[in-house]
Short mmCIF file of N, CA and C and ligand atoms in Angstrom, two decimals:
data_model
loop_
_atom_site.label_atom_id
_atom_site.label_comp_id
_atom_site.label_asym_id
_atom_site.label_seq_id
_atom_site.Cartn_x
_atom_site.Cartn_y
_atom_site.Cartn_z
N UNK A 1 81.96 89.53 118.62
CA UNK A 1 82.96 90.58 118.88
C UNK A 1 84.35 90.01 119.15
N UNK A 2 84.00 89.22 119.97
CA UNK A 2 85.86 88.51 120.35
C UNK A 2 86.39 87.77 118.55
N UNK A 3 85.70 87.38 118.17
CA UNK A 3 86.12 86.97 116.50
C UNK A 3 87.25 88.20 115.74
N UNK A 4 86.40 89.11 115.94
CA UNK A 4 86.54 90.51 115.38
C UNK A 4 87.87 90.96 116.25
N UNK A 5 88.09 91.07 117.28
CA UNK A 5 88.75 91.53 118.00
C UNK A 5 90.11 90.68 117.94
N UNK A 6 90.31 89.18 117.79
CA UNK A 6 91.07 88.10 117.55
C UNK A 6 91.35 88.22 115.94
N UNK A 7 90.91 88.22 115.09
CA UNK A 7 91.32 89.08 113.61
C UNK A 7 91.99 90.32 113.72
N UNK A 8 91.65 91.02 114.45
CA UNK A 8 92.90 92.96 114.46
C UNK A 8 93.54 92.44 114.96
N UNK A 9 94.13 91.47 116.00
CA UNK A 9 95.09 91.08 116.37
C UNK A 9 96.07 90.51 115.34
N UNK A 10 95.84 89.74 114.64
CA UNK A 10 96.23 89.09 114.03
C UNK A 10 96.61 89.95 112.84
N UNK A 11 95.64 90.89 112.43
CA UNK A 11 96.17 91.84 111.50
C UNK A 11 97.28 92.97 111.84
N UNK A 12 97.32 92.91 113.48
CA UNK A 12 98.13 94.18 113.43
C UNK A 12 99.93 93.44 113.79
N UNK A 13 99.95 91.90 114.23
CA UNK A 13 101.33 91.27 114.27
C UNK A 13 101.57 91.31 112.82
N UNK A 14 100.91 91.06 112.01
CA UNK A 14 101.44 90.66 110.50
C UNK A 14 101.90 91.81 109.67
N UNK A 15 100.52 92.58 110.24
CA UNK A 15 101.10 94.07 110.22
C UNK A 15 102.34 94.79 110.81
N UNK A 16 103.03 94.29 111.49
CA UNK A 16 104.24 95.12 112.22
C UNK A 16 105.19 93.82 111.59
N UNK A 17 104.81 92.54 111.16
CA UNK A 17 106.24 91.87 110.74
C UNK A 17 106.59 92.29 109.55
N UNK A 18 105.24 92.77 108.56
CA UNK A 18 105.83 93.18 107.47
C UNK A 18 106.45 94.38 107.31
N UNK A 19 105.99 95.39 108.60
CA UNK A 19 106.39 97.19 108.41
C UNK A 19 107.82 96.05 108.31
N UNK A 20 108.32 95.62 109.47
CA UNK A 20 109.90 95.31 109.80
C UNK A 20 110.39 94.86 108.79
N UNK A 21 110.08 93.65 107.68
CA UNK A 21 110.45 92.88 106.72
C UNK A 21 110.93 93.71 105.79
N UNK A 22 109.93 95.09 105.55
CA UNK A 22 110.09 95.66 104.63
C UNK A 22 110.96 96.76 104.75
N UNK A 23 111.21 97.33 105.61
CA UNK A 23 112.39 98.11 106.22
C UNK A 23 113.48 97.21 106.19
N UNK A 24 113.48 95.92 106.63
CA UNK A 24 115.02 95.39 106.32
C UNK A 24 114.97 95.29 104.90
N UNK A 25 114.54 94.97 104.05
CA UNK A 25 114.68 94.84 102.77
C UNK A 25 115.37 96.22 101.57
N UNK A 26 114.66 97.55 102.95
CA UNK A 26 115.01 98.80 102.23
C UNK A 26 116.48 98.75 102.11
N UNK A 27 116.94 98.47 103.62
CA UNK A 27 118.73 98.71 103.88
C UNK A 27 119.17 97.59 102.90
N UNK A 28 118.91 96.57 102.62
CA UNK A 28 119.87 95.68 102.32
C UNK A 28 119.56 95.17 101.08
N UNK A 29 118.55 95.31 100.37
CA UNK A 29 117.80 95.07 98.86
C UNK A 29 119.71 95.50 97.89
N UNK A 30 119.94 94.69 96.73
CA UNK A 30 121.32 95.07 96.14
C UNK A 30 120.53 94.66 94.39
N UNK A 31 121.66 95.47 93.86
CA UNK A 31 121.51 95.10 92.50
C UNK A 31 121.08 96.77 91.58
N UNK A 32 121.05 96.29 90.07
CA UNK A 32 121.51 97.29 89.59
C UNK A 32 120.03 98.42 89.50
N UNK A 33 118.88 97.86 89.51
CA UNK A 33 117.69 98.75 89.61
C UNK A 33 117.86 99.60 91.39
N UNK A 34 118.94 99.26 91.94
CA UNK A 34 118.47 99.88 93.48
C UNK A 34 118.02 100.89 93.86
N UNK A 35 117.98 101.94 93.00
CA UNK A 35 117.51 103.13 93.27
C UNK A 35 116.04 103.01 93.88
N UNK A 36 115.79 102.19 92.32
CA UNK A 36 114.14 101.93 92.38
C UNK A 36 113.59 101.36 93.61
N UNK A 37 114.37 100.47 93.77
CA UNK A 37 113.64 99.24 94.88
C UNK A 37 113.74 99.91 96.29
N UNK A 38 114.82 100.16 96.27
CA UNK A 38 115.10 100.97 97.45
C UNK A 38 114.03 101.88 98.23
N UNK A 39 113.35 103.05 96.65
CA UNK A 39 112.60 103.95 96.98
C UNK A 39 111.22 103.71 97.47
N UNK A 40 110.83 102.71 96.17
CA UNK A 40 109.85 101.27 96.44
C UNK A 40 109.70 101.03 97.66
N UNK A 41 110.74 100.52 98.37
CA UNK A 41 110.34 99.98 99.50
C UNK A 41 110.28 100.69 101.00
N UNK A 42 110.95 101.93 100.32
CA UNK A 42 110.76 103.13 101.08
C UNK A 42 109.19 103.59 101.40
N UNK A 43 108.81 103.85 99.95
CA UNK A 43 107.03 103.93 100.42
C UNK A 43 106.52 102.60 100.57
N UNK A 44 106.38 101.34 100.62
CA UNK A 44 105.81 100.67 101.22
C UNK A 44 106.27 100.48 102.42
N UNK A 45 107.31 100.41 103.46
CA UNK A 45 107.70 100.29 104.81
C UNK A 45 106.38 102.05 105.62
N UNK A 46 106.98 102.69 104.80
CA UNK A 46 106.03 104.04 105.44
C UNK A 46 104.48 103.30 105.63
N UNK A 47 104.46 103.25 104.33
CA UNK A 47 102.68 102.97 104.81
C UNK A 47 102.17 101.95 105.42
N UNK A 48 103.06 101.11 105.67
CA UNK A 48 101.99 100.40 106.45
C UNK A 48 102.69 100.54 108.13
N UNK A 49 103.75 101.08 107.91
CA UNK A 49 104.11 101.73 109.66
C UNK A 49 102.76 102.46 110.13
N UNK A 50 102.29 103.31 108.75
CA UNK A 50 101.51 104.44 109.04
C UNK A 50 99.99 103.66 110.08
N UNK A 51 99.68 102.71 109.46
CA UNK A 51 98.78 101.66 110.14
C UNK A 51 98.81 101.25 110.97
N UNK A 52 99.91 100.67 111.97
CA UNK A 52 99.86 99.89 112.70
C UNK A 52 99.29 100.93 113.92
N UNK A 53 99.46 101.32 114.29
CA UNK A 53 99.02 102.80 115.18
C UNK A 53 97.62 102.80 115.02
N UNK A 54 97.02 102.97 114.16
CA UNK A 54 95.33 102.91 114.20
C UNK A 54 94.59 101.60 114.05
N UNK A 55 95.76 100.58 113.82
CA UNK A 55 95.09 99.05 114.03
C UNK A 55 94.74 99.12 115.55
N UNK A 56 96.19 99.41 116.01
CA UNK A 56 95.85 98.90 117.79
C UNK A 56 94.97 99.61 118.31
N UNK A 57 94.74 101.12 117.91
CA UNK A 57 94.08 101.98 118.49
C UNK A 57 92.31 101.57 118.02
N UNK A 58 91.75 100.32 117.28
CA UNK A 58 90.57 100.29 116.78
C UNK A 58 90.89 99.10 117.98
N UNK A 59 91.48 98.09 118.07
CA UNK A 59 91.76 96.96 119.75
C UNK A 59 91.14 97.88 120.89
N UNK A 60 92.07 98.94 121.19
CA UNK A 60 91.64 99.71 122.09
C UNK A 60 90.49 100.07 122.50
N UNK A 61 89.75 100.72 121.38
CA UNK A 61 88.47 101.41 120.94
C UNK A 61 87.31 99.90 120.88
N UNK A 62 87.75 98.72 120.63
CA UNK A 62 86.87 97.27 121.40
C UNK A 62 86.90 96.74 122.50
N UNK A 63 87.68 97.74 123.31
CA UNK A 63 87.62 97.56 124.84
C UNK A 63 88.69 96.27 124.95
N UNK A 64 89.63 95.65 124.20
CA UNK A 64 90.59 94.64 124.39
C UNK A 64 92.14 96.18 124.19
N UNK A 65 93.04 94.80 124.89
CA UNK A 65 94.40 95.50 125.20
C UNK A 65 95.33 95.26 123.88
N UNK A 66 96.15 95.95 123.10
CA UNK A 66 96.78 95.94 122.31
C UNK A 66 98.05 95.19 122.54
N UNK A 67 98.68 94.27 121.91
CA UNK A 67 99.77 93.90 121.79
C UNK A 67 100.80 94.85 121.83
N UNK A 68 101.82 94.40 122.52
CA UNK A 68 102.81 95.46 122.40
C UNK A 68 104.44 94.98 122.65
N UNK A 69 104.53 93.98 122.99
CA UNK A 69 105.58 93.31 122.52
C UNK A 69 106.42 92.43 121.54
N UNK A 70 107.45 92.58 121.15
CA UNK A 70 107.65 91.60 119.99
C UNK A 70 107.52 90.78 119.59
N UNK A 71 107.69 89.55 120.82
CA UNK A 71 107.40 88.39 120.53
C UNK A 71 105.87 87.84 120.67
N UNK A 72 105.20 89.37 121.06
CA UNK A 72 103.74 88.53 120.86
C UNK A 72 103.18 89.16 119.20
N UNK A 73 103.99 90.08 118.96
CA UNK A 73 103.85 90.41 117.70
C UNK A 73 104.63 89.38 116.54
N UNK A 74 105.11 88.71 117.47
CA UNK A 74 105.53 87.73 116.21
C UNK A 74 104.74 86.56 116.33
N UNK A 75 104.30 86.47 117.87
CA UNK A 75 103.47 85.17 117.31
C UNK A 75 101.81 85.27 117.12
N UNK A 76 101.58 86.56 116.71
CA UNK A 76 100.22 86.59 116.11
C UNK A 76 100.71 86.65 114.54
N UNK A 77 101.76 87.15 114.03
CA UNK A 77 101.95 87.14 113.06
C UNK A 77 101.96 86.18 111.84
N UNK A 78 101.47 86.34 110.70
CA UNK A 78 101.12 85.38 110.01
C UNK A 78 101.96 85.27 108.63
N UNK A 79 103.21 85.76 108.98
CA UNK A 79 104.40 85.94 108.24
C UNK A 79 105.28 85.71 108.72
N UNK A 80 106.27 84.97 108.03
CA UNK A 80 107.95 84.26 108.73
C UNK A 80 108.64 85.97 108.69
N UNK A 81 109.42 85.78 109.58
CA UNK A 81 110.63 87.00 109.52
C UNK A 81 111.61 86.79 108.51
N UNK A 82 112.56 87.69 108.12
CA UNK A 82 113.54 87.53 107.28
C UNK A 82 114.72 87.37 108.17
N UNK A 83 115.21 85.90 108.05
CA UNK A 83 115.93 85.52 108.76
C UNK A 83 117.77 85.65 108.05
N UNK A 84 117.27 85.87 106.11
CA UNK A 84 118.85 85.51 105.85
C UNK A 84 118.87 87.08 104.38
N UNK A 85 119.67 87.26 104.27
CA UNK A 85 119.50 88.21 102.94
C UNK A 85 119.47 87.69 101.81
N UNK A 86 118.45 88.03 101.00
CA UNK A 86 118.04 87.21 99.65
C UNK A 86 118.55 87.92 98.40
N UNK A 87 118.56 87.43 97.36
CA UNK A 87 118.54 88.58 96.38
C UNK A 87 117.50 89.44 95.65
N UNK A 88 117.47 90.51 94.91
CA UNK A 88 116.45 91.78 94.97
C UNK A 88 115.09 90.74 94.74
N UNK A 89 115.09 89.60 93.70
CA UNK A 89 114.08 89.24 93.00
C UNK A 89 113.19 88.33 94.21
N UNK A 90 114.34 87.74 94.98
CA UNK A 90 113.07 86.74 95.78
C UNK A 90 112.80 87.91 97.52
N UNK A 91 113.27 88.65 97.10
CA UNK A 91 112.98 90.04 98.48
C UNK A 91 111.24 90.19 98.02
N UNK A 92 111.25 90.80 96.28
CA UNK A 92 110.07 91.28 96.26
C UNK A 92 109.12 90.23 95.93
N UNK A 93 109.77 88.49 95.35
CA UNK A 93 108.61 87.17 95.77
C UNK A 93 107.93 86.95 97.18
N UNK A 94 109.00 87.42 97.93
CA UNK A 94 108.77 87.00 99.69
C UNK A 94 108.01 88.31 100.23
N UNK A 95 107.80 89.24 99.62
CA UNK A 95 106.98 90.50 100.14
C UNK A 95 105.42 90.05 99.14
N UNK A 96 106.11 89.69 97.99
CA UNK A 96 104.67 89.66 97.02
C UNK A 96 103.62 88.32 97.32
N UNK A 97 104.37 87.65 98.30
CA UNK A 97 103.79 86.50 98.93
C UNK A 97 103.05 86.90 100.61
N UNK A 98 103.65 87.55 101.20
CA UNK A 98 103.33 88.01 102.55
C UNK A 98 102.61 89.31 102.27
N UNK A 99 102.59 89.97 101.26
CA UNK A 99 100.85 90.80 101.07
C UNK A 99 100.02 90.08 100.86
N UNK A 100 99.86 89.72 100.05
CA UNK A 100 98.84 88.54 99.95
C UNK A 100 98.37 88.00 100.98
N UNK A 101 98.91 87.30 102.02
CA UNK A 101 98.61 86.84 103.29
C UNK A 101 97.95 87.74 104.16
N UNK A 102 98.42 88.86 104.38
CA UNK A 102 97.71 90.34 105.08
C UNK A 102 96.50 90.10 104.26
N UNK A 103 96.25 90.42 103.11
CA UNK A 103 94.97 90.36 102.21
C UNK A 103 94.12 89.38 102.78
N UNK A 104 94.34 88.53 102.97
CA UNK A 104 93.90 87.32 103.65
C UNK A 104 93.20 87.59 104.74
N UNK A 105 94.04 88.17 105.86
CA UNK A 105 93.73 88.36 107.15
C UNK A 105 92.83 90.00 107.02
N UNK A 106 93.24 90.79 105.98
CA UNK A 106 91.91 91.91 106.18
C UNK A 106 90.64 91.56 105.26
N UNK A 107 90.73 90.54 104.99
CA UNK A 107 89.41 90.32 104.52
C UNK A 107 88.37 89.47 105.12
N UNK A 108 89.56 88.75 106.03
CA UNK A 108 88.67 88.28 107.27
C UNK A 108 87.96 89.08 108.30
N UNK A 109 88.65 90.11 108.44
CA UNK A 109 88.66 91.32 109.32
C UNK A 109 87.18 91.76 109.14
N UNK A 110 87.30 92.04 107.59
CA UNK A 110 86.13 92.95 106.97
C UNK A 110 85.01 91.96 107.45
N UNK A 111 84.46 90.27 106.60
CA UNK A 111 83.76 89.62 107.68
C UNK A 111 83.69 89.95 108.97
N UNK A 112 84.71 89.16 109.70
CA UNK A 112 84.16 89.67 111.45
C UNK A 112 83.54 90.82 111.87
N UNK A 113 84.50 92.19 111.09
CA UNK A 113 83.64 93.09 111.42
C UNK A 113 81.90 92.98 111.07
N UNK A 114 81.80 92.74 109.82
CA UNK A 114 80.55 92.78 109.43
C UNK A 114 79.24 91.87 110.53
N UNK A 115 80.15 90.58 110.95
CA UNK A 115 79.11 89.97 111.70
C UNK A 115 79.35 90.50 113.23
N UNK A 116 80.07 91.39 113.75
CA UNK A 116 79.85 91.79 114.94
C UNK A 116 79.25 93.18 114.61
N UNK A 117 78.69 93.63 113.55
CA UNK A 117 77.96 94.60 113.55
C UNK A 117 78.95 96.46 114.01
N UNK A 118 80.15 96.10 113.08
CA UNK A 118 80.96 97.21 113.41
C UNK A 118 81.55 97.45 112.31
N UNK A 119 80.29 98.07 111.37
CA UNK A 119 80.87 98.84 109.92
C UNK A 119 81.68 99.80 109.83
N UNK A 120 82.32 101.15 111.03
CA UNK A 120 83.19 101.44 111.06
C UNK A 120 84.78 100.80 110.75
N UNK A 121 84.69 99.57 111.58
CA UNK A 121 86.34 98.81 111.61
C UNK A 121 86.18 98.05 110.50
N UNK A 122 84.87 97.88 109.73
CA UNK A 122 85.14 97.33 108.55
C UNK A 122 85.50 98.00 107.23
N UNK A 123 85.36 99.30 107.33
CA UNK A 123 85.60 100.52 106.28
C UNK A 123 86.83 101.12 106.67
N UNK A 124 87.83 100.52 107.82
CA UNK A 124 88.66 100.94 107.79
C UNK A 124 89.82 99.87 107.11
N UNK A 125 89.37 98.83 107.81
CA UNK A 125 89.77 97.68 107.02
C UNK A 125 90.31 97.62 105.63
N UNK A 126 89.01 98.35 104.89
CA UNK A 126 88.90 98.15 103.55
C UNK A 126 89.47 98.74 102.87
N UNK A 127 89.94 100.41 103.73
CA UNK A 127 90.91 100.74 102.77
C UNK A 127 92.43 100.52 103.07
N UNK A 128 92.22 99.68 104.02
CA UNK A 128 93.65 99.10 104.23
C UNK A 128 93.91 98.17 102.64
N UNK A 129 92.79 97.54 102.76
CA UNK A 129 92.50 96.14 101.62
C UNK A 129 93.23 96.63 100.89
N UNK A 130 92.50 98.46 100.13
CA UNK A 130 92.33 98.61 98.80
C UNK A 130 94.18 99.02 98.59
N UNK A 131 94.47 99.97 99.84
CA UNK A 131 96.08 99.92 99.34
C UNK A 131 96.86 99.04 99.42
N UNK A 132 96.24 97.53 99.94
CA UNK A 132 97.23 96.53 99.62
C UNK A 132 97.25 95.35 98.50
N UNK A 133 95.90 95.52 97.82
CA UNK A 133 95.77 95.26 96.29
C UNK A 133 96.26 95.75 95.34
N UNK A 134 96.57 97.52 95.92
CA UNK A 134 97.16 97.99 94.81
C UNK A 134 98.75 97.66 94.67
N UNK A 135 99.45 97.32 95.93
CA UNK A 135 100.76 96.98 96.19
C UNK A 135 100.69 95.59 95.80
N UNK A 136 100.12 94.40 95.57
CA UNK A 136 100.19 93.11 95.41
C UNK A 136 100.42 93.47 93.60
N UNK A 137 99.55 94.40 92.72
CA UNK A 137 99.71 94.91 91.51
C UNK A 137 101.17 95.41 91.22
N UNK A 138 101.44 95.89 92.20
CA UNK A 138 103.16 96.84 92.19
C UNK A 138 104.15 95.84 91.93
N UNK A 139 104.22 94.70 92.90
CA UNK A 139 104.74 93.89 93.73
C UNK A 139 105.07 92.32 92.38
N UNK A 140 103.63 92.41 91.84
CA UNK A 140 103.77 91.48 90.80
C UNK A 140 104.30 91.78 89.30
N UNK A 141 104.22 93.16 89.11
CA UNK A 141 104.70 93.52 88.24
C UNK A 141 106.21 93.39 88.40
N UNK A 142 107.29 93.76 89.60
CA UNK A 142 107.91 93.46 89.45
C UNK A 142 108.90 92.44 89.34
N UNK A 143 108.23 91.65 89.69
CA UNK A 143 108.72 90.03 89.91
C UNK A 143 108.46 89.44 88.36
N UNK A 144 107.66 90.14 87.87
CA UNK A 144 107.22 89.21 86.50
C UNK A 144 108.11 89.01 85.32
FE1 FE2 B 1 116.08 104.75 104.40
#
């Protein structure tokens, strides 16, 4: 259980560096597709804001305390911050690189869950997975 419980952690800092990454990227993304990217990154900042809220709340629901400050959300996080403004193409390399990494960490998730015997947090997991496979698809297309 503490495995399991030390993975949502870890999923839900990476999870709140990218909601942030990707919200700065909305304001400040430039160039001549911006409409697109803009909107783009409009629905990806939403959805995974939409998550972080029922990550902590599955912490909760394992009887551990949720993170709730920044800097401990940054240092569970398993993504650098955006420290400088890039241009549009390496915004969506540096997002199409840090999904991937989340992917990483919910598929560990899905394990732990599985060996602490909590197929609920692993089916929630999963459809975290599945909308962030489909964004790594989004994500690569546009970079390509
Ligand atoms: Fe906006």
């Amino acid at each position: 259980m503490e495995t399991l419980i030390e993975q949502l952690k870890v999923i839900l800092g990476t999870n709140f560096a990218l909601y942030l990454k990707s919200h700065g990227y909305h304001w400040n993304i430039e160039g001549s597709n911006f409409p697109q990217y803009h909107d783009f990154l409009n629905g990806f900042y939403n959805e995974v804001f939409l998550q972080t809220d029922s990550i902590a709340e599955h912490i909760r629901a394992l009887n551990s305390y949720a993170p709730g400050s920044l800097s401990r959300m940054l240092e569970l996080a398993d993504i650098q911050e955006a420290t400088s403004i890039l241009d549009a193409m390496e915004m969506m390399r540096d997002l199409a690189s840090d999904n991937d990494r989340f992917i990483i960490h919910l598929r560990a998730g899905i394990v732990a869950a599985e060996g602490a015997n909590e197929p609920a947090v692993g089916n929630f997991l999963q459809d975290i997975l599945d909308a962030h496979q489909k964004k790594g698809w989004m994500l690569r297309s546009i970079v390509k």
